[in-house]
Coordinates of C-alpha atoms and ligand atoms in Angstrom, one line a residue:
M73 CA 119.6 101.6 102.0
K74 CA 122.5 99.1 102.0
T75 CA 122.0 96.1 99.7
N76 CA 125.5 94.8 99.2
I77 CA 124.7 91.4 100.5
S78 CA 121.7 91.1 98.1
D79 CA 123.9 92.5 95.3
A80 CA 126.6 89.9 96.0
L81 CA 124.1 87.1 96.2
Y82 CA 122.6 88.3 92.9
Q83 CA 126.0 88.2 91.2
Q84 CA 126.3 84.6 92.3
A85 CA 122.7 83.7 91.3
L86 CA 123.4 85.1 87.8
T87 CA 126.1 82.4 87.3
L88 CA 123.5 79.7 88.1
M89 CA 120.0 80.7 86.9
P90 CA 118.7 82.6 83.9
G91 CA 118.6 86.2 85.0
G92 CA 119.5 85.0 88.5
V93 CA 115.9 84.2 89.3
N94 CA 113.4 81.4 89.2
S95 CA 110.6 83.5 87.9
P96 CA 111.2 86.5 85.5
V97 CA 109.2 89.2 87.2
R98 CA 111.4 88.8 90.3
A99 CA 114.4 90.1 88.3
C100 CA 113.0 93.7 88.6
R101 CA 114.3 94.5 85.1
N102 CA 111.3 96.7 84.3
V103 CA 111.9 99.0 87.2
G104 CA 115.7 99.2 86.6
K105 CA 116.6 97.5 89.8
T106 CA 118.3 94.3 90.8
P107 CA 116.4 91.8 93.1
L108 CA 116.6 91.8 96.9
F109 CA 117.3 88.5 98.5
I110 CA 114.8 88.0 101.3
E111 CA 116.0 86.3 104.5
R112 CA 112.8 86.0 106.5
A113 CA 109.3 87.3 106.7
Y114 CA 106.7 87.9 109.5
G115 CA 103.3 89.5 109.5
D116 CA 103.3 92.1 106.7
K117 CA 107.1 92.5 106.8
L118 CA 109.9 91.1 104.7
V119 CA 113.5 91.3 105.9
D120 CA 116.3 91.2 103.2
A121 CA 119.8 89.8 103.5
D122 CA 121.2 93.2 104.5
G123 CA 118.7 93.5 107.3
N124 CA 116.4 96.0 105.6
E125 CA 112.8 95.7 106.6
Y126 CA 109.9 96.3 104.2
I127 CA 106.1 96.5 104.4
D128 CA 105.2 93.8 101.8
Y129 CA 102.5 94.5 99.3
V130 CA 103.6 91.7 97.0
C131 CA 102.5 89.0 99.5
S132 CA 104.2 86.4 97.3
W133 CA 101.8 87.5 94.4
G134 CA 98.7 86.6 96.4
P135 CA 99.0 83.5 98.7
N136 CA 99.7 85.4 101.9
I137 CA 96.3 86.7 102.7
F138 CA 97.1 86.6 106.4
G139 CA 100.7 87.8 106.0
H140 CA 103.8 85.8 106.6
C141 CA 104.4 83.1 109.2
R142 CA 100.9 83.0 110.6
K143 CA 101.3 80.4 113.4
E144 CA 98.3 78.3 112.6
I145 CA 99.7 77.6 109.1
T146 CA 103.4 77.2 110.0
E147 CA 102.6 74.9 113.0
S148 CA 100.3 72.8 110.8
V149 CA 103.2 72.4 108.3
I150 CA 105.7 71.5 111.0
R151 CA 103.3 68.8 112.3
A152 CA 102.7 67.4 108.8
V153 CA 106.5 67.3 108.0
Q154 CA 107.1 65.1 111.0
N155 CA 104.8 62.4 109.5
G156 CA 106.6 62.5 106.2
L157 CA 107.2 64.9 103.3
T158 CA 105.5 63.0 100.5
F159 CA 103.8 59.6 100.2
G160 CA 102.9 59.4 96.5
A161 CA 99.7 57.8 97.8
C162 CA 96.3 58.9 99.1
H163 CA 95.9 60.5 102.5
K164 CA 93.0 62.0 104.3
G165 CA 94.3 65.5 104.1
E166 CA 93.3 65.5 100.4
I167 CA 89.7 64.8 101.4
E168 CA 89.7 67.5 104.0
L169 CA 91.1 70.1 101.6
A170 CA 88.8 69.1 98.8
E171 CA 85.8 69.3 101.1
L172 CA 86.8 72.8 102.4
I173 CA 87.2 74.0 98.8
K174 CA 83.9 72.5 97.6
K175 CA 82.1 74.0 100.6
N176 CA 83.2 77.5 99.7
V177 CA 83.1 77.1 95.9
P178 CA 79.9 75.1 95.2
S179 CA 80.4 75.1 91.4
I180 CA 83.2 72.7 92.0
E181 CA 81.6 69.2 92.3
L182 CA 84.8 67.3 91.6
I183 CA 88.3 68.6 92.1
R184 CA 91.8 67.6 91.2
L185 CA 94.8 69.0 93.2
V186 CA 97.9 70.0 91.3
N187 CA 101.1 71.9 92.0
S188 CA 100.9 75.3 90.3
G189 CA 98.4 77.6 88.7
T190 CA 99.9 76.9 85.3
E191 CA 99.2 73.2 85.7
A192 CA 95.6 73.9 87.0
V193 CA 94.6 76.1 84.0
M194 CA 96.4 73.8 81.5
S195 CA 94.6 70.8 82.9
A196 CA 91.2 72.5 83.1
I197 CA 91.5 73.4 79.4
R198 CA 92.4 69.8 78.5
A199 CA 89.3 68.7 80.4
A200 CA 87.2 71.2 78.5
R201 CA 88.6 70.0 75.2
G202 CA 88.1 66.4 76.2
Y203 CA 84.6 66.9 77.4
T204 CA 83.4 69.0 74.4
G205 CA 85.5 67.3 71.7
R206 CA 86.4 70.8 70.5
D207 CA 89.9 72.3 70.1
K208 CA 89.6 76.1 70.1
I209 CA 89.8 78.3 73.3
I210 CA 89.2 82.0 73.8
K211 CA 91.5 83.9 76.1
F212 CA 91.7 87.7 76.7
E213 CA 94.6 90.0 75.8
G214 CA 96.4 91.0 79.0
C215 CA 95.2 88.0 81.0
Y216 CA 97.8 85.6 82.2
H217 CA 97.0 81.9 82.9
G218 CA 100.5 80.5 83.5
H219 CA 103.1 79.5 81.0
S220 CA 101.7 76.5 79.2
D221 CA 102.4 76.7 75.5
G222 CA 98.8 77.3 74.3
L223 CA 98.3 80.2 76.6
L224 CA 101.4 82.3 75.9
A225 CA 99.5 84.2 73.2
K226 CA 99.3 87.9 74.1
A227 CA 99.5 86.9 77.8
G228 CA 99.7 89.5 80.5
S229 CA 102.0 89.5 83.6
G230 CA 105.6 88.5 82.7
V231 CA 105.1 88.4 79.0
L232 CA 103.2 91.7 78.9
T233 CA 105.8 93.3 81.3
N234 CA 108.7 91.9 79.1
S235 CA 106.6 93.1 76.1
L236 CA 107.0 89.8 74.4
P237 CA 103.7 89.6 72.4
D238 CA 104.2 85.8 72.2
S239 CA 106.9 83.7 73.9
E240 CA 109.7 82.3 71.8
G241 CA 110.0 78.5 71.8
V242 CA 106.2 78.1 71.4
P243 CA 105.7 76.3 68.1
K244 CA 103.1 78.1 65.9
G245 CA 100.8 75.1 66.1
C246 CA 100.4 75.4 69.8
T247 CA 98.6 78.8 69.7
D248 CA 96.7 78.1 66.5
N249 CA 93.7 77.0 68.6
T250 CA 94.0 80.0 71.0
L251 CA 91.8 82.9 70.0
S252 CA 92.4 86.3 71.6
A253 CA 89.5 88.6 72.5
T254 CA 89.5 92.0 74.2
Y255 CA 88.8 92.1 77.9
N256 CA 85.5 93.9 78.6
D257 CA 84.6 94.0 74.9
E258 CA 81.5 91.8 74.3
N259 CA 81.7 92.3 70.5
S260 CA 85.2 90.9 70.3
V261 CA 83.8 87.7 71.8
K262 CA 80.5 87.7 69.8
E263 CA 82.5 87.9 66.6
L264 CA 84.6 84.9 67.4
F265 CA 81.6 82.8 68.4
E266 CA 79.7 83.8 65.3
R267 CA 82.7 82.7 63.2
M268 CA 83.8 79.6 65.0
G269 CA 81.3 79.0 67.8
E270 CA 80.9 75.2 67.2
E271 CA 84.7 74.7 67.5
I272 CA 85.2 76.6 70.8
A273 CA 85.7 74.3 73.8
C274 CA 85.9 77.0 76.4
V275 CA 86.4 80.6 77.2
V276 CA 89.1 81.1 79.9
I277 CA 89.2 84.4 81.8
E278 CA 90.5 86.0 84.9
P279 CA 87.1 87.0 86.3
C280 CA 88.8 90.1 87.7
A281 CA 92.0 90.6 85.6
A282 CA 95.1 91.2 87.7
N283 CA 98.0 90.5 85.3
M284 CA 97.8 93.7 83.2
G285 CA 97.4 95.4 86.5
V286 CA 94.0 95.1 88.1
V287 CA 91.2 95.4 85.6
P288 CA 87.7 94.6 86.9
P289 CA 85.0 93.1 84.6
K290 CA 82.6 95.8 83.5
E291 CA 79.0 95.4 84.6
G292 CA 77.4 92.4 82.9
F293 CA 80.5 91.2 81.1
L294 CA 80.8 88.0 83.0
K295 CA 77.1 87.3 82.7
F296 CA 77.4 87.9 79.0
L297 CA 80.2 85.3 78.8
R298 CA 78.0 82.8 80.8
Q299 CA 75.2 83.3 78.4
I300 CA 77.2 83.1 75.1
T301 CA 79.2 80.0 76.2
S302 CA 76.0 78.2 77.2
E303 CA 74.4 79.2 73.9
Y304 CA 77.2 77.7 71.8
G305 CA 77.8 74.6 74.0
A306 CA 81.2 76.0 75.1
L307 CA 82.4 75.9 78.7
L308 CA 83.2 78.9 80.9
L309 CA 86.5 78.5 82.8
F310 CA 87.3 81.0 85.6
D311 CA 91.0 81.3 86.3
E312 CA 90.6 82.1 90.0
V313 CA 94.3 81.5 90.9
I314 CA 94.4 85.1 92.2
T315 CA 90.8 85.8 93.0
G316 CA 90.0 82.5 94.6
F317 CA 89.5 83.1 98.4
R318 CA 90.9 86.6 97.7
L319 CA 87.7 88.5 96.7
S320 CA 85.6 86.4 99.0
A321 CA 85.6 82.9 100.4
G322 CA 83.7 81.9 97.2
G323 CA 86.1 83.9 95.0
A324 CA 85.1 86.1 92.1
Q325 CA 82.2 83.7 91.1
Q326 CA 80.6 84.5 94.4
Y327 CA 81.6 88.1 94.4
Y328 CA 80.1 88.7 90.9
G329 CA 77.4 86.1 91.1
V330 CA 78.4 84.2 87.9
K331 CA 78.8 80.4 88.0
P332 CA 81.5 78.9 85.6
D333 CA 81.6 75.3 84.5
L334 CA 85.3 75.0 85.5
T335 CA 87.5 76.8 88.0
A336 CA 91.2 77.0 88.4
L337 CA 92.5 77.8 91.9
G338 CA 96.0 78.3 93.4
K339 CA 98.0 80.7 95.6
I340 CA 95.8 81.1 98.7
I341 CA 94.6 77.5 98.7
G342 CA 98.2 76.3 99.1
G343 CA 98.7 78.5 102.2
G344 CA 102.0 79.5 100.7
M345 CA 103.1 76.0 99.6
P346 CA 103.1 74.8 95.9
L347 CA 99.5 73.7 95.6
A348 CA 96.8 74.5 93.1
A349 CA 93.6 72.8 91.8
Y350 CA 91.1 72.7 89.1
G351 CA 87.5 71.4 89.2
G352 CA 83.9 72.0 88.2
K353 CA 80.8 70.1 87.1
R354 CA 80.9 66.4 87.8
E355 CA 80.2 65.3 84.3
I356 CA 83.1 67.4 83.0
M357 CA 85.6 66.3 85.6
E358 CA 84.6 62.6 85.1
C359 CA 86.6 62.8 81.9
I360 CA 89.8 63.0 83.9
A361 CA 91.9 59.9 84.2
P362 CA 91.6 57.3 85.8
L363 CA 87.8 57.7 85.4
G364 CA 87.9 59.2 81.9
N365 CA 90.3 59.5 79.0
V366 CA 91.7 63.0 79.6
Y367 CA 95.2 62.3 81.1
Q368 CA 96.6 64.5 83.8
A369 CA 99.0 63.4 86.7
G370 CA 101.5 64.7 89.2
T371 CA 104.2 63.2 91.4
L372 CA 103.6 65.7 94.2
S373 CA 99.9 66.5 93.6
G374 CA 98.0 66.5 96.9
N375 CA 101.3 66.6 98.7
P376 CA 100.6 66.1 102.5
V377 CA 102.7 69.0 103.6
A378 CA 101.3 71.4 101.1
V379 CA 97.8 70.1 101.8
A380 CA 98.3 70.7 105.5
A381 CA 99.2 74.4 104.8
G382 CA 96.1 74.7 102.5
I383 CA 93.8 73.2 105.1
A384 CA 95.1 75.5 107.8
M385 CA 94.7 78.5 105.5
L386 CA 91.1 77.7 104.6
R387 CA 90.2 76.9 108.2
L388 CA 91.7 80.3 109.2
I389 CA 89.6 82.0 106.5
E390 CA 86.5 80.4 107.9
A391 CA 87.5 81.3 111.5
T392 CA 88.0 85.0 110.6
P393 CA 84.6 86.5 110.1
D394 CA 85.9 90.1 109.5
L395 CA 88.6 89.0 107.1
Y396 CA 87.1 90.4 103.9
S397 CA 85.6 93.5 105.4
E398 CA 88.9 94.4 107.1
L399 CA 90.9 93.8 103.8
D400 CA 88.4 96.0 102.0
R401 CA 88.5 98.7 104.6
K402 CA 92.3 98.9 104.7
S403 CA 92.7 98.6 100.9
A404 CA 90.1 101.4 100.4
L405 CA 92.4 103.7 102.5
L406 CA 95.2 103.2 100.0
E407 CA 92.9 103.6 97.0
K408 CA 91.4 106.8 98.3
S409 CA 94.8 108.4 99.1
L410 CA 96.2 107.6 95.6
F411 CA 93.0 108.7 93.9
Q412 CA 93.0 112.0 95.8
K413 CA 96.5 112.6 94.4
G414 CA 95.3 112.1 90.9
I415 CA 96.4 108.5 90.3
Y416 CA 94.0 106.2 88.5
V417 CA 93.5 103.2 90.8
N418 CA 91.6 100.0 90.0
R419 CA 90.7 98.0 93.1
V420 CA 88.5 95.0 93.9
G421 CA 88.7 94.1 97.6
S422 CA 92.3 93.7 98.6
V423 CA 93.9 93.7 95.1
L424 CA 94.6 97.1 93.6
T425 CA 96.9 98.7 91.0
P426 CA 97.8 102.4 90.8
F427 CA 98.1 103.1 87.1
F428 CA 100.4 105.9 85.8
T429 CA 98.0 106.7 82.9
D430 CA 96.0 109.7 81.8
G431 CA 92.7 107.9 82.3
T432 CA 91.0 104.9 83.8
V433 CA 92.2 101.5 82.7
T434 CA 89.5 99.2 81.4
D435 CA 91.4 96.8 79.1
F436 CA 94.8 95.7 77.7
K437 CA 95.2 98.7 75.5
T438 CA 94.6 101.3 78.2
A439 CA 96.7 99.3 80.6
K440 CA 99.6 99.4 78.1
S441 CA 99.3 103.1 77.8
A442 CA 100.8 103.4 81.3
D443 CA 104.0 105.4 81.8
V444 CA 106.2 102.5 83.0
K445 CA 109.1 104.9 83.6
Q446 CA 107.0 106.8 86.1
Y447 CA 106.0 103.5 87.7
A448 CA 109.7 102.6 88.0
K449 CA 110.4 105.9 89.9
Y450 CA 107.4 105.2 92.1
Y451 CA 108.8 101.7 92.8
S452 CA 112.2 103.0 93.6
H453 CA 110.9 105.7 95.9
L454 CA 108.8 103.2 97.8
I455 CA 111.5 100.6 98.2
E456 CA 114.0 103.2 99.4
N457 CA 111.5 104.0 102.1
G458 CA 110.8 100.4 103.2
I459 CA 107.7 99.7 101.1
L460 CA 107.8 96.8 98.7
V461 CA 105.3 96.8 95.8
A462 CA 105.3 94.7 92.6
P463 CA 108.4 95.5 90.4
S464 CA 106.0 96.0 87.4
Q465 CA 103.1 98.3 86.5
F466 CA 101.2 95.2 85.2
E467 CA 100.8 93.4 88.5
A468 CA 98.6 93.8 91.6
M469 CA 99.3 95.3 95.0
F470 CA 98.0 92.8 97.7
V471 CA 96.8 93.8 101.2
S472 CA 96.9 91.2 103.9
Y473 CA 95.1 90.8 107.2
A474 CA 98.5 91.4 108.8
H475 CA 98.8 95.0 107.4
S476 CA 98.2 97.2 110.4
D477 CA 96.4 100.5 110.0
E478 CA 99.7 102.2 111.1
D479 CA 101.6 100.5 108.3
I480 CA 98.9 101.5 105.8
Y481 CA 99.1 105.1 107.0
N482 CA 102.9 105.0 106.8
T483 CA 102.6 103.7 103.3
I484 CA 100.2 106.5 102.3
K485 CA 102.6 109.1 103.7
I486 CA 105.5 107.7 101.7
I487 CA 103.3 107.5 98.5
E488 CA 102.1 111.1 99.0
N489 CA 105.6 112.5 99.4
F490 CA 106.5 110.7 96.2
L491 CA 103.6 112.1 94.3
E492 CA 104.2 115.6 95.7
Ligands
KE4_631 P1 101.7 79.7 88.7 O1 102.0 78.7 87.7 O2 102.7 80.8 88.7 O3 101.5 79.1 90.1 O4 100.3 80.4 88.4 C1 100.1 80.9 87.1 C2 98.9 81.9 87.2 C3 97.7 81.5 86.7 N1 96.7 82.3 86.7 C4 96.8 83.6 87.2 C5 95.6 84.5 87.2 C6 98.0 84.0 87.7 O5 98.1 85.3 88.2 C7 99.1 83.2 87.7 C8 100.5 83.6 88.2 N2 100.6 85.0 88.6 C9 101.9 85.5 88.5 C10 101.9 87.0 88.8 N3 100.8 87.7 88.5 C11 102.8 84.8 89.5 C12 104.1 85.5 89.7 C13 105.3 85.0 88.9 O6 105.0 84.6 87.7 O7 106.4 84.9 89.4

């Protein structure tokens, strides 16, 4: 596989950006590779600068649930662009997108559009603190909620992959109010509430973790969090940046039947453009400026072009009745073939992770026991054979509606010959 153009571009990028990338995981350092430079994408395919084509299971880390360049979305963006790129003022698209989200995620009574998942979670936590008047938050080891200072404490995803237990540059004070619990371990949460319950503003969780690899909530865990937060007057914040519109049109809260007080969304709702959101109970969100005294703002928030992509995406979801059943069917084929070859796979709907471990992965500790060198070999074998998966054991594999059965079977064949 020739990659000299990507390699040359990478050398140039290294002189301009830290690690030559605009997001650490793309540097592929943990799989001992250098990044490909992608030229174009269509359906479930990516084409790199050297003309190599790949079946894409990264799907831009989640947004592309219909694959790349789905015409309903691209045409809607092209139309929007012709009316102007950004107004810095209200426009009706914001109402339409907000209504589409509220319709599918009824726990969201009031919503605020922002530009990234990081911003969505950071702002939701500020709303929780403003509403409760409390400072402490509980997060779970191995979960990643974006790179705001207070949340880079035993985060998953990039930080876990780069094995930085905490990020440098985050002043100690910023994480003093961040308590870490163990995913799927009720006692670790109970103990914190018993010690500091009255000081806890919210519990923030990925209702199905996907940043230490996919780790589903064990039976009753989310319900337990719902109960204990209500008991202590703390709020429950679901970070559904990945799971929102991914596990179902109502996200993980519909899939698992547990209603949070606040939700952060991103990725899919932007249709591939930089757009995210946070929202929840009216009386909580009424704390947000200009109504309330919790300040949050954004130059490009509710951007008309990004909103047009988001509206097209959510309309497409509503117009595709077999979306989630098809995603589940295709993803199950991958899961089954991996499992039959002795690989431990965690899968929920169309997000899955093959773990190179000696047993099932149920939390941060078991995820970290994975053989990342073996994963690197797996990654290299796949990419050499035209299959692109996450360049890290601690991410998810995404299946899109554009993945054909034939591509799934080709993928299985290539994975099986690696495992043999
Ligand atoms: P962004 O700020 O990257 O849009 O979203 C942060 C975020 C928040 N919450 C969850 C559950 C997330 O998964 C993310 C971002 N996910 C990572 C990969 N798992 C994005 C990829 C990257 O960092 O380049």
